[in-house]
Amino acid sequence: MFGRTWGERVVRSYMRFVRGERLSFRGCSFLWALLVPPSWGMSLWTQAMDFFYRHGLKRAVEPPIPVISVGNLTYGGTNKTPFVEMLCRALADHGVPVGIVSRGYGGDNSDVRVIEESRIEGVEADRRSVGDEPLLLSARLPRIPVAVSRDRMKGLKELKRRGVPLAVADDAFQHRRLVRDVDIVLIDAACPFGSGRLIPAGILREPPSALKRAHIVVVTKADQVDTSTLSGLRRGLAKFVPEDRIFSARLRVVDWVLRGPRGFRPFQESVRGRRLMAFSAIGNPDSFIRSLEREGAQVVGERHFRDHHVYSREDMKTLYDQRAACGADFLACTEKDVYNLPPSWQQIDQKIDQKIDQEMDGESPFLLVPRVATVLEEPERFAQVMVEYLRPRIVVASNGYGEDAIGVLLAEKLRAAFPAAEVLAFPLVGRGEPYRNRGFPVASTPSVTPSGGVLKYRFRDLWGDIRAGLFGHIRDQQRAWHHIARRMRTPLCVGDVYLLLHALWGQGIAPLFVATAKTVYLTGHWKLERFIIRRYCRRTWTRDRDSAGQLTASGADASYAGNPIMDLLEDIPISKDMPDMLMLEDTPGASPRPKVLLLPGSRARAYDDVGLLLEAVERLHASLPCDYVMVPAPTLSLSRLAEACQGWRLDEREGDVPRLAKNGVVIALRQGNVSAAAAGVVLLLGLGGTANQLCAGMGIPVVSIDEKGKRVQKKLLGDAEILVEPEASALADCALKILTNPELHKKMSSVGRARMGAPGALDDVVRCAADELGWGVRCEIYTKLNEAIQTPCGLSSSKGLR
């Protein structure tokens, strides 16, 4: 092309090479081939980063407001800016305040700067401070704030501070540290992947397989290729993204403006037949040339600069000279290029100014700029898919029967607080019956092992689990995580650090962690566990204040807002002034006989242990008649439990509570909430874990057997629990001693309440999710937009999407 220097020919040759076109400058062939090995290195780097973020080895966090990301796989050329403008107009037209967050390439934006009506805090914004694209967006959307910052999270927090409930992130697909609600990826139909290589030997930032992370893919410039090419491209994209999430779009010229020595003014004449000297500094300059030609203009000269190039006065002088030499009527550039022109570009020198005035009749300008907008095909379907991804999806993970009970309660609180959200469960142990019984979908695969879980205390049980397929269960559950990944909000984990790592590896998002397994009353969290919590947790809630202090001292974001185990008692009021539960004869309305609770545990060994409890009951009843209630865990079969009760009769009369009976001793069988069954109980014979702790927190003395796991629990409960040999006579004698000694009963009751503390942790988790993670505003945005797309004049009917 006219006036192309040697340097420009090299640049042009390089661009053809990376875009997969025929080389136009033979001498550079060998030079470009040298770029292929570094491209391989970049490929390895991107794969490593993808692995780290996918499995949580690098930290990814959820922003405080919902984010729709508009990005691409290549460097420029996909029309992101007009697409962002289209989305913002559509959302604003339906009463949803929206802001834009941008990296601001080329600007000096180390701090957060917010542009409104092309001004930053009353001062005119310039390209040097914020970059060209934010200026263009602010000019096109004057009432929408544009937050510019290298740290996009800081920009989002600033938008939230200003009351903006929803953000569109410009060019954020590769910004993996920021968890997005909707990831929209744009693909240039005219040059989708260039040479197929990553930079520097290609135009790709990531390989095409990265599209698996995308929620929606939009093929832009669909009108610049023929039907067969477009169909082939969509088929290729369907290997990575379901076909119903692939859309097409094109650009249309809204109007033309002219700029000259005295500023802009509308160009109301036709450009058809006009001779243009085109220049641009965008990712795909050929696309700009084709768009001019489709409007009927004659492109008689062209110059291309690197993307985001800042034009100098010398550049403008050269362009003007080339325009004159090729006989063009106007110079022409993109709207983005206007913001990269020198402030006094028209004042190149006095002679040129005089010449412009002579040729253009004083005020006639000589720079022609097309203003474009995105036109989306199938806007109704696009709006439905996008809004559905804006619906918050919450997952509660737990690993154990006691943890499942807490997880169910947390899930119910989340469902009540965020009614528009979808709440799923991910139990690592069992089949998830506690969640299913409350109507929560279970996303994990069943994990039923002989021990009932991954045990820490007995290697023999762990070995039995491994032989029963424990590793296969872990593999299947990781696949289940993968199935729901990139659609869920921040995971909520109830349990231990193993669960935390399991969820992190499967989801890749720093979770909220309710740490029910460890306390300083035991060993506290190990040094490695404290490192994991500090490095990979968004926030941690502990079961006591001292444990929170231990984690905080190690640098973790940890707090104590009550014991999550005691939250299970929310239906039973707990007061420091609650009278001693021992049923004395002078207590008004008291039963003449004390009530004893029996808990056989939740693991498979409970079928063997129940016989021990029943024999102890017979011995106790012979010395002190009592009322008895047994609460088998939901993981146990009632019929199989009855079979294990040698000599006991199971009475299942319709409409009555099932009972076990033998020689005048009657035991009521209740399934469900342990805390409800424990009302009025004065003693627990318990072989459980979390349930034992819960009863101790209610002020119920606990008697259990002396084994490794229970000795660990004894450190937690202190004098609220007494351990005896695993013999029926020892259990019965200890129970009788407590029931006949009011002072001992009172002491154990007081210690249990003090050790377990008060409830409140789960309410604080929900508050954090609403305020700091923005789940409340996400539900509001989803509800409003979902209602809009259901109406005849829905979201897609706005001028933004059409």
Tab-separated table of C-alpha atoms in Angstrom, residues 345-665:
chain	number	residue	atom	x	y	z
A	345	TRP	CA	-3.342	16.866	16.179
A	346	GLN	CA	-4.950	19.353	13.830
A	347	GLN	CA	-2.280	21.915	14.651
A	348	ILE	CA	0.481	20.033	12.832
A	349	ASP	CA	1.869	23.171	11.447
A	350	GLN	CA	0.539	26.431	10.131
A	351	LYS	CA	0.924	25.550	6.470
A	352	ILE	CA	-1.103	22.370	6.805
A	353	ASP	CA	-3.765	24.236	8.777
A	354	GLN	CA	-4.048	26.795	6.020
A	355	LYS	CA	-4.206	24.056	3.419
A	356	ILE	CA	-6.989	22.288	5.335
A	357	ASP	CA	-8.967	25.510	5.512
A	358	GLN	CA	-8.546	26.083	1.791
A	359	GLU	CA	-9.469	22.526	0.782
A	360	MET	CA	-12.307	22.071	3.280
A	361	ASP	CA	-13.769	25.547	3.079
A	362	GLY	CA	-12.810	26.780	6.520
A	363	GLU	CA	-14.887	24.677	8.909
A	364	SER	CA	-15.171	21.512	6.835
A	365	PRO	CA	-13.461	18.646	8.679
A	366	PHE	CA	-11.326	15.991	7.099
A	367	LEU	CA	-11.410	12.956	9.508
A	368	LEU	CA	-14.347	10.573	9.002
A	369	VAL	CA	-15.318	8.260	11.919
A	370	PRO	CA	-18.019	5.546	11.803
A	371	ARG	CA	-19.920	4.972	15.033
A	372	VAL	CA	-20.917	1.324	15.329
A	373	ALA	CA	-23.178	-0.850	17.477
A	374	THR	CA	-23.494	-4.587	18.017
A	375	VAL	CA	-26.528	-6.377	16.597
A	376	LEU	CA	-27.124	-9.710	18.294
A	377	GLU	CA	-28.957	-12.533	16.588
A	378	GLU	CA	-31.516	-14.419	18.702
A	379	PRO	CA	-31.597	-11.725	21.398
A	380	GLU	CA	-34.482	-13.408	23.266
A	381	ARG	CA	-32.596	-16.675	23.668
A	382	PHE	CA	-29.390	-14.836	24.589
A	383	ALA	CA	-31.221	-12.914	27.330
A	384	GLN	CA	-32.700	-16.126	28.749
A	385	VAL	CA	-29.350	-17.913	28.876
A	386	MET	CA	-27.528	-14.938	30.392
A	387	VAL	CA	-30.162	-14.335	33.066
A	388	GLU	CA	-30.254	-18.016	34.004
A	389	TYR	CA	-26.517	-17.905	34.669
A	390	LEU	CA	-27.073	-14.868	36.886
A	391	ARG	CA	-29.189	-17.010	39.194
A	392	PRO	CA	-27.120	-17.737	42.312
A	393	ARG	CA	-26.298	-21.423	42.764
A	394	ILE	CA	-25.091	-22.333	46.225
A	395	VAL	CA	-23.474	-25.572	47.349
A	396	VAL	CA	-23.173	-26.735	50.958
A	397	ALA	CA	-20.579	-29.489	51.488
A	398	SER	CA	-20.211	-31.639	54.607
A	399	ASN	CA	-18.395	-34.812	55.607
A	400	GLY	CA	-20.098	-36.790	58.350
A	401	TYR	CA	-23.494	-37.374	59.889
A	402	GLY	CA	-23.117	-34.624	62.474
A	403	GLU	CA	-21.743	-32.249	59.846
A	404	ASP	CA	-24.651	-33.154	57.565
A	405	ALA	CA	-27.084	-32.053	60.290
A	406	ILE	CA	-25.323	-28.679	60.533
A	407	GLY	CA	-25.115	-28.491	56.729
A	408	VAL	CA	-28.862	-29.100	56.394
A	409	LEU	CA	-29.602	-26.310	58.856
A	410	LEU	CA	-27.218	-23.978	57.025
A	411	ALA	CA	-28.836	-24.886	53.702
A	412	GLU	CA	-32.271	-24.107	55.137
A	413	LYS	CA	-31.077	-20.727	56.370
A	414	LEU	CA	-29.596	-19.976	52.945
A	415	ARG	CA	-32.798	-21.002	51.200
A	416	ALA	CA	-34.799	-18.700	53.473
A	417	ALA	CA	-32.398	-15.769	53.062
A	418	PHE	CA	-31.962	-16.149	49.278
A	419	PRO	CA	-35.259	-17.543	47.928
A	420	ALA	CA	-34.293	-16.952	44.295
A	421	ALA	CA	-31.139	-19.037	44.636
A	422	GLU	CA	-30.717	-22.741	43.963
A	423	VAL	CA	-29.209	-24.509	46.985
A	424	LEU	CA	-27.462	-27.865	46.434
A	425	ALA	CA	-25.847	-30.298	48.857
A	426	PHE	CA	-22.530	-32.079	48.521
A	427	PRO	CA	-22.136	-34.639	51.329
A	428	LEU	CA	-18.922	-36.653	51.139
A	429	VAL	CA	-20.223	-39.465	53.365
A	430	GLY	CA	-23.347	-41.540	52.779
A	431	ARG	CA	-26.151	-40.949	50.327
A	432	GLY	CA	-27.233	-37.509	51.481
A	433	GLU	CA	-30.573	-38.579	53.019
A	434	PRO	CA	-30.634	-35.679	55.545
A	435	TYR	CA	-30.474	-33.227	52.639
A	436	ARG	CA	-32.883	-35.134	50.408
A	437	ASN	CA	-35.422	-35.340	53.223
A	438	ARG	CA	-35.445	-31.532	53.394
A	439	GLY	CA	-35.797	-31.139	49.625
A	440	PHE	CA	-32.222	-30.237	48.687
A	441	PRO	CA	-30.773	-31.757	45.488
A	442	VAL	CA	-27.627	-33.781	46.159
A	443	ALA	CA	-24.806	-33.127	43.695
A	444	SER	CA	-22.296	-35.645	45.051
A	445	THR	CA	-22.169	-39.354	44.295
A	446	PRO	CA	-22.965	-41.829	47.118
A	447	SER	CA	-20.046	-42.854	49.303
A	448	VAL	CA	-21.030	-45.743	51.548
A	449	THR	CA	-18.106	-47.500	53.263
A	450	PRO	CA	-17.918	-50.038	56.115
A	451	SER	CA	-16.795	-47.400	58.612
A	452	GLY	CA	-19.253	-44.769	57.415
A	453	GLY	CA	-16.510	-42.325	56.451
A	454	VAL	CA	-12.780	-41.630	56.394
A	455	LEU	CA	-11.652	-42.456	59.940
A	456	LYS	CA	-8.701	-40.885	61.726
A	457	TYR	CA	-8.519	-43.156	64.727
A	458	ARG	CA	-8.363	-46.801	63.634
A	459	PHE	CA	-6.183	-47.867	60.718
A	460	ARG	CA	-8.087	-51.158	60.500
A	461	ASP	CA	-11.297	-49.313	59.661
A	462	LEU	CA	-9.496	-47.099	57.145
A	463	TRP	CA	-8.027	-50.163	55.464
A	464	GLY	CA	-11.510	-51.672	55.261
A	465	ASP	CA	-12.793	-48.509	53.582
A	466	ILE	CA	-9.954	-48.601	51.048
A	467	ARG	CA	-10.724	-52.217	50.205
A	468	ALA	CA	-14.393	-51.271	49.816
A	469	GLY	CA	-13.549	-48.678	47.145
A	470	LEU	CA	-12.771	-45.479	49.053
A	471	PHE	CA	-10.419	-44.158	46.355
A	472	GLY	CA	-13.053	-44.817	43.699
A	473	HIS	CA	-15.560	-42.803	45.729
A	474	ILE	CA	-13.115	-39.897	45.947
A	475	ARG	CA	-12.561	-40.033	42.181
A	476	ASP	CA	-16.307	-40.093	41.468
A	477	GLN	CA	-16.953	-37.167	43.783
A	478	GLN	CA	-14.233	-35.120	42.123
A	479	ARG	CA	-16.015	-35.777	38.840
A	480	ALA	CA	-19.211	-34.587	40.472
A	481	TRP	CA	-17.463	-31.366	41.518
A	482	HIS	CA	-16.251	-30.919	37.948
A	483	HIS	CA	-19.814	-31.312	36.679
A	484	ILE	CA	-21.067	-28.323	38.686
A	485	ALA	CA	-17.854	-26.268	38.548
A	486	ARG	CA	-18.031	-22.751	37.071
A	487	ARG	CA	-21.752	-22.604	37.808
A	488	MET	CA	-21.603	-22.339	41.602
A	489	ARG	CA	-20.993	-19.460	43.953
A	490	THR	CA	-18.426	-19.702	46.777
A	491	PRO	CA	-18.704	-23.202	48.329
A	492	LEU	CA	-19.651	-23.482	51.997
A	493	CYS	CA	-17.811	-26.308	53.766
A	494	VAL	CA	-18.913	-27.759	57.097
A	495	GLY	CA	-16.361	-30.135	58.570
A	496	ASP	CA	-12.594	-30.511	58.542
A	497	VAL	CA	-9.632	-29.472	56.406
A	498	TYR	CA	-9.924	-32.664	54.329
A	499	LEU	CA	-13.345	-31.493	53.155
A	500	LEU	CA	-11.924	-28.036	52.510
A	501	LEU	CA	-9.201	-29.462	50.259
A	502	HIS	CA	-11.691	-31.770	48.562
A	503	ALA	CA	-13.971	-28.851	47.654
A	504	LEU	CA	-11.072	-26.605	46.694
A	505	TRP	CA	-9.612	-29.204	44.332
A	506	GLY	CA	-13.001	-29.761	42.744
A	507	GLN	CA	-14.216	-26.146	42.519
A	508	GLY	CA	-11.146	-23.908	42.554
A	509	ILE	CA	-12.892	-21.126	44.508
A	510	ALA	CA	-11.732	-20.080	47.970
A	511	PRO	CA	-14.572	-21.397	50.189
A	512	LEU	CA	-16.264	-20.294	53.360
A	513	PHE	CA	-15.308	-22.804	56.049
A	514	VAL	CA	-17.263	-23.785	59.156
A	515	ALA	CA	-14.569	-25.629	61.111
A	516	THR	CA	-16.466	-28.100	63.284
A	517	ALA	CA	-13.770	-30.780	63.591
A	518	LYS	CA	-10.987	-28.972	65.445
A	519	THR	CA	-10.741	-26.909	68.604
A	520	VAL	CA	-7.969	-25.841	70.941
A	521	TYR	CA	-9.665	-27.945	73.611
A	522	LEU	CA	-8.258	-30.859	71.611
A	523	THR	CA	-5.054	-30.384	69.636
A	524	GLY	CA	-6.182	-27.328	67.725
A	525	HIS	CA	-5.374	-27.009	64.030
A	526	TRP	CA	-1.998	-28.328	62.980
A	527	LYS	CA	0.521	-25.937	61.466
A	528	LEU	CA	-0.139	-27.289	57.961
A	529	GLU	CA	-3.887	-26.928	58.469
A	530	ARG	CA	-3.437	-23.338	59.604
A	531	PHE	CA	-1.404	-22.633	56.463
A	532	ILE	CA	-4.114	-24.143	54.245
A	533	ILE	CA	-6.851	-22.167	55.998
A	534	ARG	CA	-4.866	-18.929	55.772
A	535	ARG	CA	-3.926	-19.411	52.129
A	536	TYR	CA	-7.042	-20.924	50.628
A	537	CYS	CA	-10.087	-19.969	52.755
A	538	ARG	CA	-12.192	-16.900	52.174
A	539	ARG	CA	-13.306	-16.922	55.824
A	540	THR	CA	-13.431	-19.453	58.686
A	541	TRP	CA	-15.855	-19.808	61.602
A	542	THR	CA	-14.618	-21.765	64.607
A	543	ARG	CA	-16.509	-23.480	67.416
A	544	ASP	CA	-14.886	-21.467	70.211
A	545	ARG	CA	-13.187	-18.119	70.691
A	546	ASP	CA	-9.723	-19.505	71.467
A	547	SER	CA	-9.650	-21.544	68.259
A	548	ALA	CA	-10.478	-18.393	66.283
A	549	GLY	CA	-7.616	-16.638	68.052
A	550	GLN	CA	-5.216	-19.424	67.096
A	551	LEU	CA	-6.133	-19.129	63.409
A	552	THR	CA	-6.124	-15.330	63.441
A	553	ALA	CA	-2.642	-15.321	64.938
A	554	SER	CA	-1.460	-17.380	61.956
A	555	GLY	CA	-2.874	-14.794	59.530
A	556	ALA	CA	-6.170	-16.472	58.650
A	557	ASP	CA	-9.471	-14.609	58.354
A	558	ALA	CA	-11.210	-16.421	61.230
A	559	SER	CA	-13.924	-15.453	63.693
A	560	TYR	CA	-16.096	-16.852	66.446
A	561	ALA	CA	-19.799	-16.006	66.300
A	562	GLY	CA	-21.085	-18.957	68.286
A	563	ASN	CA	-20.674	-22.717	68.146
A	564	PRO	CA	-22.119	-24.101	64.883
A	565	ILE	CA	-22.946	-27.376	66.629
A	566	MET	CA	-25.153	-25.508	69.079
A	567	ASP	CA	-27.025	-23.939	66.168
A	568	LEU	CA	-28.786	-27.292	65.886
A	569	LEU	CA	-30.694	-26.267	69.031
A	570	GLU	CA	-32.321	-23.244	67.449
A	571	ASP	CA	-35.801	-24.695	68.031
A	572	ILE	CA	-35.010	-25.262	71.718
A	573	PRO	CA	-34.275	-22.078	73.692
A	574	ILE	CA	-30.998	-22.257	75.617
A	575	SER	CA	-30.557	-19.952	78.587
A	576	LYS	CA	-27.855	-19.549	81.181
A	577	ASP	CA	-30.684	-19.481	83.721
A	578	MET	CA	-32.119	-22.817	82.567
A	579	PRO	CA	-32.702	-24.947	85.701
A	580	ASP	CA	-30.827	-28.164	86.251
A	581	MET	CA	-32.422	-30.884	84.130
A	582	LEU	CA	-32.370	-33.583	86.792
A	583	MET	CA	-36.006	-34.531	87.347
A	584	LEU	CA	-36.409	-34.057	91.122
A	585	GLU	CA	-39.678	-35.118	92.694
A	586	ASP	CA	-40.546	-31.549	93.734
A	587	THR	CA	-40.275	-30.194	90.164
A	588	PRO	CA	-43.818	-29.163	89.096
A	589	GLY	CA	-45.046	-31.257	86.199
A	590	ALA	CA	-41.969	-33.462	86.231
A	591	SER	CA	-42.151	-37.123	85.291
A	592	PRO	CA	-41.824	-39.425	88.300
A	593	ARG	CA	-39.001	-41.156	86.442
A	594	PRO	CA	-35.870	-39.634	84.841
A	595	LYS	CA	-35.624	-39.723	81.060
A	596	VAL	CA	-32.508	-41.250	79.483
A	597	LEU	CA	-31.433	-40.772	75.860
A	598	LEU	CA	-29.691	-43.573	73.942
A	599	LEU	CA	-27.540	-42.847	70.875
A	600	PRO	CA	-26.004	-45.883	69.144
A	601	GLY	CA	-24.005	-43.712	66.702
A	602	SER	CA	-24.266	-43.176	62.950
A	603	ARG	CA	-21.708	-45.617	61.551
A	604	ALA	CA	-22.174	-49.245	60.568
A	605	ARG	CA	-20.732	-50.449	63.880
A	606	ALA	CA	-23.881	-49.099	65.574
A	607	TYR	CA	-25.619	-52.395	64.739
A	608	ASP	CA	-23.113	-54.120	67.037
A	609	ASP	CA	-22.979	-51.380	69.663
A	610	VAL	CA	-26.762	-51.216	70.162
A	611	GLY	CA	-26.669	-54.531	72.004
A	612	LEU	CA	-24.257	-53.043	74.541
A	613	LEU	CA	-26.594	-50.098	75.163
A	614	LEU	CA	-29.651	-52.319	75.575
A	615	GLU	CA	-27.932	-54.572	78.078
A	616	ALA	CA	-26.873	-51.487	80.044
A	617	VAL	CA	-30.478	-50.261	80.008
A	618	GLU	CA	-31.690	-53.559	81.461
A	619	ARG	CA	-29.165	-53.327	84.283
A	620	LEU	CA	-29.946	-49.662	85.010
A	621	HIS	CA	-33.692	-50.263	84.975
A	622	ALA	CA	-33.337	-53.011	87.553
A	623	SER	CA	-31.845	-50.454	89.988
A	624	LEU	CA	-33.698	-47.260	88.939
A	625	PRO	CA	-36.727	-47.391	86.629
A	626	CYS	CA	-36.387	-44.733	83.907
A	627	ASP	CA	-38.040	-43.599	80.668
A	628	TYR	CA	-35.913	-44.259	77.588
A	629	VAL	CA	-35.760	-42.823	74.077
A	630	MET	CA	-33.389	-43.962	71.354
A	631	VAL	CA	-32.561	-41.881	68.266
A	632	PRO	CA	-31.069	-44.055	65.501
A	633	ALA	CA	-29.220	-42.000	62.915
A	634	PRO	CA	-30.940	-41.656	59.497
A	635	THR	CA	-28.037	-43.645	58.060
A	636	LEU	CA	-29.211	-46.730	59.973
A	637	SER	CA	-31.952	-49.163	58.963
A	638	LEU	CA	-34.610	-49.462	61.662
A	639	SER	CA	-35.452	-53.060	60.726
A	640	ARG	CA	-31.812	-54.113	60.720
A	641	LEU	CA	-31.322	-52.365	64.049
A	642	ALA	CA	-34.241	-54.339	65.471
A	643	GLU	CA	-32.670	-57.582	64.219
A	644	ALA	CA	-29.520	-56.724	66.182
A	645	CYS	CA	-31.568	-56.358	69.382
A	646	GLN	CA	-31.603	-59.980	70.534
A	647	GLY	CA	-34.617	-60.729	72.725
A	648	TRP	CA	-36.258	-57.319	72.213
A	649	ARG	CA	-39.624	-56.974	70.509
A	650	LEU	CA	-40.203	-54.208	67.911
A	651	ASP	CA	-43.695	-52.717	68.214
A	652	GLU	CA	-44.606	-50.612	65.137
A	653	ARG	CA	-48.267	-49.840	65.767
A	654	GLU	CA	-49.679	-47.517	63.139
A	655	GLY	CA	-49.961	-43.923	64.274
A	656	ASP	CA	-47.731	-44.473	67.294
A	657	VAL	CA	-44.009	-44.127	68.008
A	658	PRO	CA	-42.143	-47.412	67.324
A	659	ARG	CA	-40.955	-49.078	70.507
A	660	LEU	CA	-38.539	-51.728	71.636
A	661	ALA	CA	-39.819	-53.743	74.582
A	662	LYS	CA	-38.432	-56.471	76.849
A	663	ASN	CA	-39.425	-57.558	80.357
A	664	GLY	CA	-41.261	-54.327	81.139
A	665	VAL	CA	-38.545	-52.042	79.752
